[in-house]
Coordinates of N, CA, C and O in Angstrom, one line a residue:
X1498 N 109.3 107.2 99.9 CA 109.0 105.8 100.0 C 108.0 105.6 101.2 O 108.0 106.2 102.2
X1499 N 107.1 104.3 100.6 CA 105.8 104.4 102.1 C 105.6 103.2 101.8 O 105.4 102.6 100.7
X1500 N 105.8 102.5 103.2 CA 104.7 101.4 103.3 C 103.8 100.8 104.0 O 103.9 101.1 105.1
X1501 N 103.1 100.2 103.8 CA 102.0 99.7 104.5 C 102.6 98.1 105.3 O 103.0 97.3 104.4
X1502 N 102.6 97.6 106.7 CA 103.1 96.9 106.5 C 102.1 95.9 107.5 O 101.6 96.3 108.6
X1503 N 101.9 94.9 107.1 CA 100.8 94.0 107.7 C 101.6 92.7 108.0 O 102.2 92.0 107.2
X1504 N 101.4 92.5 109.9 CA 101.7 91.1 110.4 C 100.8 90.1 109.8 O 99.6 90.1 109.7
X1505 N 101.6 89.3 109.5 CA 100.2 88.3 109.1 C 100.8 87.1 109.8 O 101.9 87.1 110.3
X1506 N 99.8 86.1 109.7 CA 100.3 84.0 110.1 C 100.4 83.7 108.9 O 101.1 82.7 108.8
X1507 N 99.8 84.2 107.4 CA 100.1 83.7 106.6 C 100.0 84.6 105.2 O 99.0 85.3 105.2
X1508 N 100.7 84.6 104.3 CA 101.0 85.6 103.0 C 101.2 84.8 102.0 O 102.0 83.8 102.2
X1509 N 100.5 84.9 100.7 CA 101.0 84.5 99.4 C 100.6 85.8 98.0 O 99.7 86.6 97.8
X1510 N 101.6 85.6 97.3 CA 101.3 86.2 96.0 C 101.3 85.3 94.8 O 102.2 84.4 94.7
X1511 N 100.0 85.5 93.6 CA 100.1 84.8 93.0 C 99.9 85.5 91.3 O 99.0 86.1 90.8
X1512 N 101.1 85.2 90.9 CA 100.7 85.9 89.1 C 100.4 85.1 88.0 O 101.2 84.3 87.5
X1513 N 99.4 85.2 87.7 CA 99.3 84.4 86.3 C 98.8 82.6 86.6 O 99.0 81.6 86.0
X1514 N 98.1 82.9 87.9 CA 97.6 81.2 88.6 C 98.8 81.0 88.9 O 98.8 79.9 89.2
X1515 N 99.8 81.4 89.1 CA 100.7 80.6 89.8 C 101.9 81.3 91.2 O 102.5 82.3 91.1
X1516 N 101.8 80.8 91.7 CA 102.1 81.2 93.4 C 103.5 81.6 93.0 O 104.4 80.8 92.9
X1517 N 103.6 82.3 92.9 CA 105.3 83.1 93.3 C 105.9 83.5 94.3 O 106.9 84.3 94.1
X1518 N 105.4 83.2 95.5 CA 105.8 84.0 97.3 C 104.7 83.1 98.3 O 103.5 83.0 98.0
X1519 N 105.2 82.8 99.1 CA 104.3 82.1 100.0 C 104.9 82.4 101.4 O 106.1 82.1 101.3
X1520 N 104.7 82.7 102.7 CA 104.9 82.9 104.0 C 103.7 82.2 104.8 O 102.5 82.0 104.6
X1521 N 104.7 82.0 106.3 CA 103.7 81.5 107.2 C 104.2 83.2 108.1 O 104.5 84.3 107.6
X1522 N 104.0 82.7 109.4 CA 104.5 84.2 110.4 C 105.1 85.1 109.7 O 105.8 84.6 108.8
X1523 N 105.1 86.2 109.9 CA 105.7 87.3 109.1 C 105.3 88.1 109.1 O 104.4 88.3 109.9
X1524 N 105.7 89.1 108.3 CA 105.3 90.8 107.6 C 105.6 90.7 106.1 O 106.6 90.4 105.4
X1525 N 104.0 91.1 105.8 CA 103.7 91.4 104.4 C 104.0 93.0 104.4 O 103.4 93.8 105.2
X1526 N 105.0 93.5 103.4 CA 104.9 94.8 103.2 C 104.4 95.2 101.3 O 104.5 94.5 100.2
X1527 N 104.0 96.6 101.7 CA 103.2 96.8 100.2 C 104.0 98.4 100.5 O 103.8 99.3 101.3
X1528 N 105.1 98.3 99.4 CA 106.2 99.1 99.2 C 105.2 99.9 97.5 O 104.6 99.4 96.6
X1529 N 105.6 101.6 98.0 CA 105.5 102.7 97.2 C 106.6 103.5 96.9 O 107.3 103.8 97.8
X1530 N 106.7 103.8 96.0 CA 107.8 104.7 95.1 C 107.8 105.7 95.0 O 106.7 106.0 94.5
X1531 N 108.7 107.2 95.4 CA 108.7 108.2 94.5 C 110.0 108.4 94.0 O 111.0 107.7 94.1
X1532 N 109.7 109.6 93.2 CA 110.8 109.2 92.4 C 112.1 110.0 93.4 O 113.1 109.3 93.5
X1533 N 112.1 110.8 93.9 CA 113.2 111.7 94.8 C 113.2 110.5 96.4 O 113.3 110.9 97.6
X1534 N 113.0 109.2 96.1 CA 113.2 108.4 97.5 C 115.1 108.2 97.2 O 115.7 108.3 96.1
X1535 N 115.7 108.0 98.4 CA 116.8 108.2 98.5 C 117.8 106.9 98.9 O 117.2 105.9 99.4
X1536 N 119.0 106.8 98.8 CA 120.2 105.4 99.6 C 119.6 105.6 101.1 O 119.3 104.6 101.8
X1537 N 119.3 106.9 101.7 CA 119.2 106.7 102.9 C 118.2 106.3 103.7 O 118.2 105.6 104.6
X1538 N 116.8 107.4 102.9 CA 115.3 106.7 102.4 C 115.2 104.8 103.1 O 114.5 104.3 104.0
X1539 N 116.1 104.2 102.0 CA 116.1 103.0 102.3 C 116.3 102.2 103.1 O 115.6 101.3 103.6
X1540 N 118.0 102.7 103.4 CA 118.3 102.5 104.8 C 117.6 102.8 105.7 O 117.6 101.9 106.5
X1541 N 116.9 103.7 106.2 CA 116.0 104.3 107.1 C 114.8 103.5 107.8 O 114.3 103.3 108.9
X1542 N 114.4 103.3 106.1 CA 113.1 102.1 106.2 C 113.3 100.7 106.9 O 112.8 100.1 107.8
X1543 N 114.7 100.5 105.7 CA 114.8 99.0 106.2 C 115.0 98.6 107.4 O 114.8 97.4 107.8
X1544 N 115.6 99.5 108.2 CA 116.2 99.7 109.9 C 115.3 99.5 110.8 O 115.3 98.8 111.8
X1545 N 114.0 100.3 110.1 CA 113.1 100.6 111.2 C 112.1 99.5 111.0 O 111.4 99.1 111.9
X1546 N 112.0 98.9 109.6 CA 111.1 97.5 109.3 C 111.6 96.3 110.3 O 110.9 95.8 111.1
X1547 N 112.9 96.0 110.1 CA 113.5 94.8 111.0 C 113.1 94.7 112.4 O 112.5 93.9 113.1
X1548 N 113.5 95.8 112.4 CA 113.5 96.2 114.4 C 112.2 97.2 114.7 O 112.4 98.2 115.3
X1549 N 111.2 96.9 114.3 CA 110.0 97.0 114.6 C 109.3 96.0 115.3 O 108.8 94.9 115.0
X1550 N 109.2 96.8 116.7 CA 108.8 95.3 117.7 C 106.8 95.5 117.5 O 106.1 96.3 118.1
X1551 N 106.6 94.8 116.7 CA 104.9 94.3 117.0 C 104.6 92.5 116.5 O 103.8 92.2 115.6
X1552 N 105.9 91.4 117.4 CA 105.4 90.7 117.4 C 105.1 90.7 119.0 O 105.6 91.5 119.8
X1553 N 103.9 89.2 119.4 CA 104.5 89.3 120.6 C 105.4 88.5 121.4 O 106.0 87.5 121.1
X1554 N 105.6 89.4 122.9 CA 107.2 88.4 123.8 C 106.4 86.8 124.2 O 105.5 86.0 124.0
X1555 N 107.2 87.1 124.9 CA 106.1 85.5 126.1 C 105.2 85.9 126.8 O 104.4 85.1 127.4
X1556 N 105.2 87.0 126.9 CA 103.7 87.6 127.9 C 102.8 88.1 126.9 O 101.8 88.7 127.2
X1557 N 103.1 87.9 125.6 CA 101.3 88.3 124.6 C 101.5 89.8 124.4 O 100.5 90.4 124.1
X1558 N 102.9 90.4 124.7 CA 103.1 92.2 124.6 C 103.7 92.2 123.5 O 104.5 91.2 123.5
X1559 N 103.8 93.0 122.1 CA 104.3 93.5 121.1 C 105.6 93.9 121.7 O 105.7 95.1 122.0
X1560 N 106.4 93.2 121.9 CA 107.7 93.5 122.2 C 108.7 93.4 121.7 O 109.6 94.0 122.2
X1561 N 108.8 92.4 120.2 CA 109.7 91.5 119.4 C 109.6 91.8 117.8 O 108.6 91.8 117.1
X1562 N 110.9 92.0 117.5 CA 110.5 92.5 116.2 C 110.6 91.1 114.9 O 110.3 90.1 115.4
X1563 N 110.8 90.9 113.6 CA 110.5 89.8 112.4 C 112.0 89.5 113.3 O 112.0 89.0 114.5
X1564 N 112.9 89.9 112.8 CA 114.5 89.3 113.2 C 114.6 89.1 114.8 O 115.7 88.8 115.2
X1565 N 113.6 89.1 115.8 CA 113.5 88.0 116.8 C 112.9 86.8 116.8 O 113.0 85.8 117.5
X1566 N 112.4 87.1 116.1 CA 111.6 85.6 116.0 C 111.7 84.9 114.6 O 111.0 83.9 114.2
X1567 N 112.9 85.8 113.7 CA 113.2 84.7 112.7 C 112.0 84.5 111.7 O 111.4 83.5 111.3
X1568 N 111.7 86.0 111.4 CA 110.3 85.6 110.6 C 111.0 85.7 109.3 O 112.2 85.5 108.9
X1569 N 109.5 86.2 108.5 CA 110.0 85.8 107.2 C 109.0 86.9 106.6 O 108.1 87.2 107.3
X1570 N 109.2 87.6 105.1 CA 108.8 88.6 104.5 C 108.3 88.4 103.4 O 108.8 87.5 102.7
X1571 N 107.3 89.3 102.8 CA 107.4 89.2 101.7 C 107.1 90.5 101.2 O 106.1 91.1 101.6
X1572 N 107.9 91.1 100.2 CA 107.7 92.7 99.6 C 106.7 92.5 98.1 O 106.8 91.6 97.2
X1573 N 105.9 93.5 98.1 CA 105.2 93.8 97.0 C 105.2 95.3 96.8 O 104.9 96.2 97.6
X1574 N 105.4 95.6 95.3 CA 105.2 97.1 94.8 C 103.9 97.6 95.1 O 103.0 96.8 95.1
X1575 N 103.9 98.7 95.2 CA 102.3 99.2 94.9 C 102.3 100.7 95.0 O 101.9 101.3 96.0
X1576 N 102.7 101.2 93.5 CA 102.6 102.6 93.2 C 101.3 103.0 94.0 O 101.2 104.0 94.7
X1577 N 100.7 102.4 93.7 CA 98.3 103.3 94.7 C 98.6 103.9 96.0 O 98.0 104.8 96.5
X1578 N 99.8 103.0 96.8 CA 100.0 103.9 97.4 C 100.4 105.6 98.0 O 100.1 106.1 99.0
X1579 N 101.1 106.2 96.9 CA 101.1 107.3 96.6 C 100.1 108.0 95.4 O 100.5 108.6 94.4
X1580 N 98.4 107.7 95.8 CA 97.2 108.4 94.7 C 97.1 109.2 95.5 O 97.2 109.2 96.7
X1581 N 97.0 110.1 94.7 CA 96.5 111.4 95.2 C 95.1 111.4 94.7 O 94.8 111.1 93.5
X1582 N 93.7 112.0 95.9 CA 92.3 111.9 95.7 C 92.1 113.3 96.0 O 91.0 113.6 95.9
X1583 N 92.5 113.7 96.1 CA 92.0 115.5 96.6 C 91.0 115.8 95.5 O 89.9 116.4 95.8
X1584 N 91.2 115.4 94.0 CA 90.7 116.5 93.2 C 89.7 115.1 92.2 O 90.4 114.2 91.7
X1585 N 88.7 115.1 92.2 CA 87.5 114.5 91.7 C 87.4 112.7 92.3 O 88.0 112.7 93.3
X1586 N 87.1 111.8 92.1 CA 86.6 110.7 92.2 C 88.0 109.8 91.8 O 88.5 109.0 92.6
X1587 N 88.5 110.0 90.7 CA 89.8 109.1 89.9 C 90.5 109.5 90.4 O 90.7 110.7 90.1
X1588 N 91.5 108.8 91.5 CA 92.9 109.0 91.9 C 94.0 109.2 91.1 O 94.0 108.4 90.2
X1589 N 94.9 109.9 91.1 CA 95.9 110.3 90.4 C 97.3 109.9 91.2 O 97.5 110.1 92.4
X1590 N 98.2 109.4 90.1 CA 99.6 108.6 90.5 C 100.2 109.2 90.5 O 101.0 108.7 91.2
X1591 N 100.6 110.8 89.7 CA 101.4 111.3 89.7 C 102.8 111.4 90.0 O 103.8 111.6 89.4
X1592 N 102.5 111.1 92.0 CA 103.6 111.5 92.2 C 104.5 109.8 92.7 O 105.6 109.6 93.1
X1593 N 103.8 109.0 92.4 CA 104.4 107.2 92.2 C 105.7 107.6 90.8 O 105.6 108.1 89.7
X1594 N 106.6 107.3 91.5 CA 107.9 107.1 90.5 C 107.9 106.3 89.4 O 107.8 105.1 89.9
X1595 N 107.9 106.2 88.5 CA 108.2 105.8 86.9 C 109.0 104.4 87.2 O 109.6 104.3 88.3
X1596 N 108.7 103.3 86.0 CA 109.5 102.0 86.4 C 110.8 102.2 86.5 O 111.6 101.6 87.2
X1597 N 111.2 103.3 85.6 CA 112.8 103.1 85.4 C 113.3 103.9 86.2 O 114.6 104.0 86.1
X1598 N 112.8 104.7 87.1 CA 112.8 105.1 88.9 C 112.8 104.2 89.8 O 113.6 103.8 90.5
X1599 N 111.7 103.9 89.6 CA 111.0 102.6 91.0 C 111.8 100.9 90.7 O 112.0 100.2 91.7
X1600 N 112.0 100.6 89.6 CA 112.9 99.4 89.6 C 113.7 99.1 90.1 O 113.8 98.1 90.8
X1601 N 114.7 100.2 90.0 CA 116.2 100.0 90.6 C 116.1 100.3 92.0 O 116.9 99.8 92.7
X1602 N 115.1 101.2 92.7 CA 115.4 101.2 94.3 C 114.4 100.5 94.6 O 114.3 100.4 95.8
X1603 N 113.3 99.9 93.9 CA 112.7 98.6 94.4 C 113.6 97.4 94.7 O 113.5 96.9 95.9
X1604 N 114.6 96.7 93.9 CA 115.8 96.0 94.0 C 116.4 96.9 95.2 O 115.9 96.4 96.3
X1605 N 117.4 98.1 95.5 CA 117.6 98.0 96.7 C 117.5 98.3 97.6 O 118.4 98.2 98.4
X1606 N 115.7 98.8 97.8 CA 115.2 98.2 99.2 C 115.3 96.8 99.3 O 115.9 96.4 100.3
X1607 N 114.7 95.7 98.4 CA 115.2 94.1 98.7 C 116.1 94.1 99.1 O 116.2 93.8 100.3
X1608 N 117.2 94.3 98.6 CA 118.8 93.9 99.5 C 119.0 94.4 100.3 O 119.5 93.6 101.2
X1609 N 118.9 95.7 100.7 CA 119.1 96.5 102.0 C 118.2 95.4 103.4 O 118.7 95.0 104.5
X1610 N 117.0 95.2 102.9 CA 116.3 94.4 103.7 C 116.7 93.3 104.1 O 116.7 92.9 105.2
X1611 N 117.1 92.6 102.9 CA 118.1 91.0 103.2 C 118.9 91.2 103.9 O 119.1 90.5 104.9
X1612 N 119.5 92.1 103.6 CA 121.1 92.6 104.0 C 120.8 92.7 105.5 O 121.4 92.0 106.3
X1613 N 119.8 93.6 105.9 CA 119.5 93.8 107.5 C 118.5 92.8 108.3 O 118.6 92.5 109.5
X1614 N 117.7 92.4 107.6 CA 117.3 90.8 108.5 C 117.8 89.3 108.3 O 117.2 88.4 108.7
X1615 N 119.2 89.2 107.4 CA 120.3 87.8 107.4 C 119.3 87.2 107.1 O 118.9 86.4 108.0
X1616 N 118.4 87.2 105.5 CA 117.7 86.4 105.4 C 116.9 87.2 104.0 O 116.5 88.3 103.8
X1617 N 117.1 85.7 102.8 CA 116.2 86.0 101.7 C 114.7 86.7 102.2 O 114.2 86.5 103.2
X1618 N 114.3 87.8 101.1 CA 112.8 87.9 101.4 C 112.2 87.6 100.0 O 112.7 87.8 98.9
X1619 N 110.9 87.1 100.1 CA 110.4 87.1 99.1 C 109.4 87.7 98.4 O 108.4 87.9 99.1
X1620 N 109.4 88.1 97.3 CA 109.0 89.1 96.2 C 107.9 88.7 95.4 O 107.8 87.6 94.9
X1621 N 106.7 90.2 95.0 CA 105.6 89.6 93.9 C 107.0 90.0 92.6 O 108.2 90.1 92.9
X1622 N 106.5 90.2 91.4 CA 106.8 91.0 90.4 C 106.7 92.2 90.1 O 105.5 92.5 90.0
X1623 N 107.7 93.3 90.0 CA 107.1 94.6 89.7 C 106.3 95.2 88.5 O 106.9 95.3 87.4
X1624 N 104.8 95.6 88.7 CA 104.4 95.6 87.7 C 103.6 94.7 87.3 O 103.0 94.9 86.3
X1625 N 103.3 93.9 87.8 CA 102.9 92.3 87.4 C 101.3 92.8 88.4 O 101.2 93.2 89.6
X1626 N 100.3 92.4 87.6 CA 99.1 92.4 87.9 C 99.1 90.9 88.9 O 99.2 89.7 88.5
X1627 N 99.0 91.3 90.2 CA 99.1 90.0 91.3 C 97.7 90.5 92.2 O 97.0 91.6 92.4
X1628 N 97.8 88.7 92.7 CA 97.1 88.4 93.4 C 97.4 88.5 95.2 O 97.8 87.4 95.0
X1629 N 97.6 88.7 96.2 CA 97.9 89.1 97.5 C 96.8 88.1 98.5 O 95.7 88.5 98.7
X1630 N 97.0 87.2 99.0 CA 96.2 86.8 100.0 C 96.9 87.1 101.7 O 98.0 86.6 101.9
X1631 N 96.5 87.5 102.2 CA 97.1 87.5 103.8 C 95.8 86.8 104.8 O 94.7 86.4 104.4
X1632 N 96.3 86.9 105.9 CA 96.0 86.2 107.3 C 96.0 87.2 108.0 O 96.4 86.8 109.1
X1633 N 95.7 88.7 108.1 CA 96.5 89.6 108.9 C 96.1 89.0 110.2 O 95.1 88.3 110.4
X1634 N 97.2 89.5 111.0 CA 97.1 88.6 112.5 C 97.1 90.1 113.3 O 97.9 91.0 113.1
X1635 N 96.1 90.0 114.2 CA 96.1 90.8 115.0 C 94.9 91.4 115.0 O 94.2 90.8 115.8
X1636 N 93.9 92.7 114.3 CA 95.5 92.6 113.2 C 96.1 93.8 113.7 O 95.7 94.7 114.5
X1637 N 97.5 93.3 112.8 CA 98.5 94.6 112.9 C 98.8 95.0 111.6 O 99.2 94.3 110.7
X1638 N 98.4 96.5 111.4 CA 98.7 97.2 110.0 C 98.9 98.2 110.5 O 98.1 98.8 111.3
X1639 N 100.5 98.7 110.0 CA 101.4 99.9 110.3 C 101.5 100.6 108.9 O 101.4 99.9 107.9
X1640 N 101.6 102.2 108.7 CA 102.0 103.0 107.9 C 103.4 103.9 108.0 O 103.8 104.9 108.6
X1641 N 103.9 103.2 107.2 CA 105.7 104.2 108.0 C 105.7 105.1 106.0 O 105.6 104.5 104.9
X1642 N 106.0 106.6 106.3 CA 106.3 106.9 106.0 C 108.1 107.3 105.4 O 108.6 107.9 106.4
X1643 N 108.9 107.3 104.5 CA 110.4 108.0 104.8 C 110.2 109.3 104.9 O 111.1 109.8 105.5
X1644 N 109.5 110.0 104.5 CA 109.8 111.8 104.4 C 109.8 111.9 105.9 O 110.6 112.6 106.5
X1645 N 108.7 111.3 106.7 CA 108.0 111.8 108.2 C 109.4 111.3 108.7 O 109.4 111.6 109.9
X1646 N 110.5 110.7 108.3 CA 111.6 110.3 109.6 C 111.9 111.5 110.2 O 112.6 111.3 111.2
X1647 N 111.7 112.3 110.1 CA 112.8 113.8 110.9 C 111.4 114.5 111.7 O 111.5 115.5 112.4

């Protein structure tokens, strides 16, 4: 499991002309799948997404993480994150987990995340050819992998 996760002032997704997710302050995350990602995988992620201090305190220092300041989320799939380019020009997905893989622990990374920042998050569609607008603020764009936890 990998994501890319971008502070932004402002996040929307939109499928089919029509806005399905909208955020002001927050963290936009662009969630990848494999298929051997794990319960703990998740837990791991979700732990380290919450309490990830790069908002800032009162002195303008990245000190504070979304669940200090009560922010707000929004998760989007995105198998491209795991392309593999090593071998000619066309990236290969390979190792991006299958829907009927990536569905079900797409669902519960959402809850695990809910579950650990006391707070709906909001979602593009899995699969769903979307639209992504952000504000990145900062900017701040983080790469947390799960395999690198140990």
């Amino acid at each position: 499991m990998k994501v890319v996760i971008q502070r932004v002032s402002q996040a929307s997704v939109t499928i089919e002309d029509k806005k399905v997710a909208s955020i002001k302050s927050g963290l936009l995350i662009l969630l990848g799948i494999v298929e051997d990602d794990t319960d703990d995988d998740i837990k791991w992620l979700s732990n380290k997404i919450v309490n990830l201090r790069v908002f800032g305190d009162k002195n303008g220092i990245m000190n504070t993480s979304i669940k200090d300041i009560d922010g707000n989320v929004i998760v989007v799939s995105q198998f491209t994150l795991h392309a593999s380019t090593k071998k000619g020009n066309r990236p290969s997905y390979i190792k991006a987990a299958k829907p009927d893989i990536a569905i079900p622990i797409y669902e519960c990374f959402i809850n695990q995340l809910e579950t650990d920042l006391g707070k709906k998050v909001q979602v593009g569609r899995f699969g769903a050819d979307m639209k992504v607008e952000l504000l990145n603020d900062g900017p701040v764009t983080i790469i947390i992998d799960a395999k690198d936890k140990i």
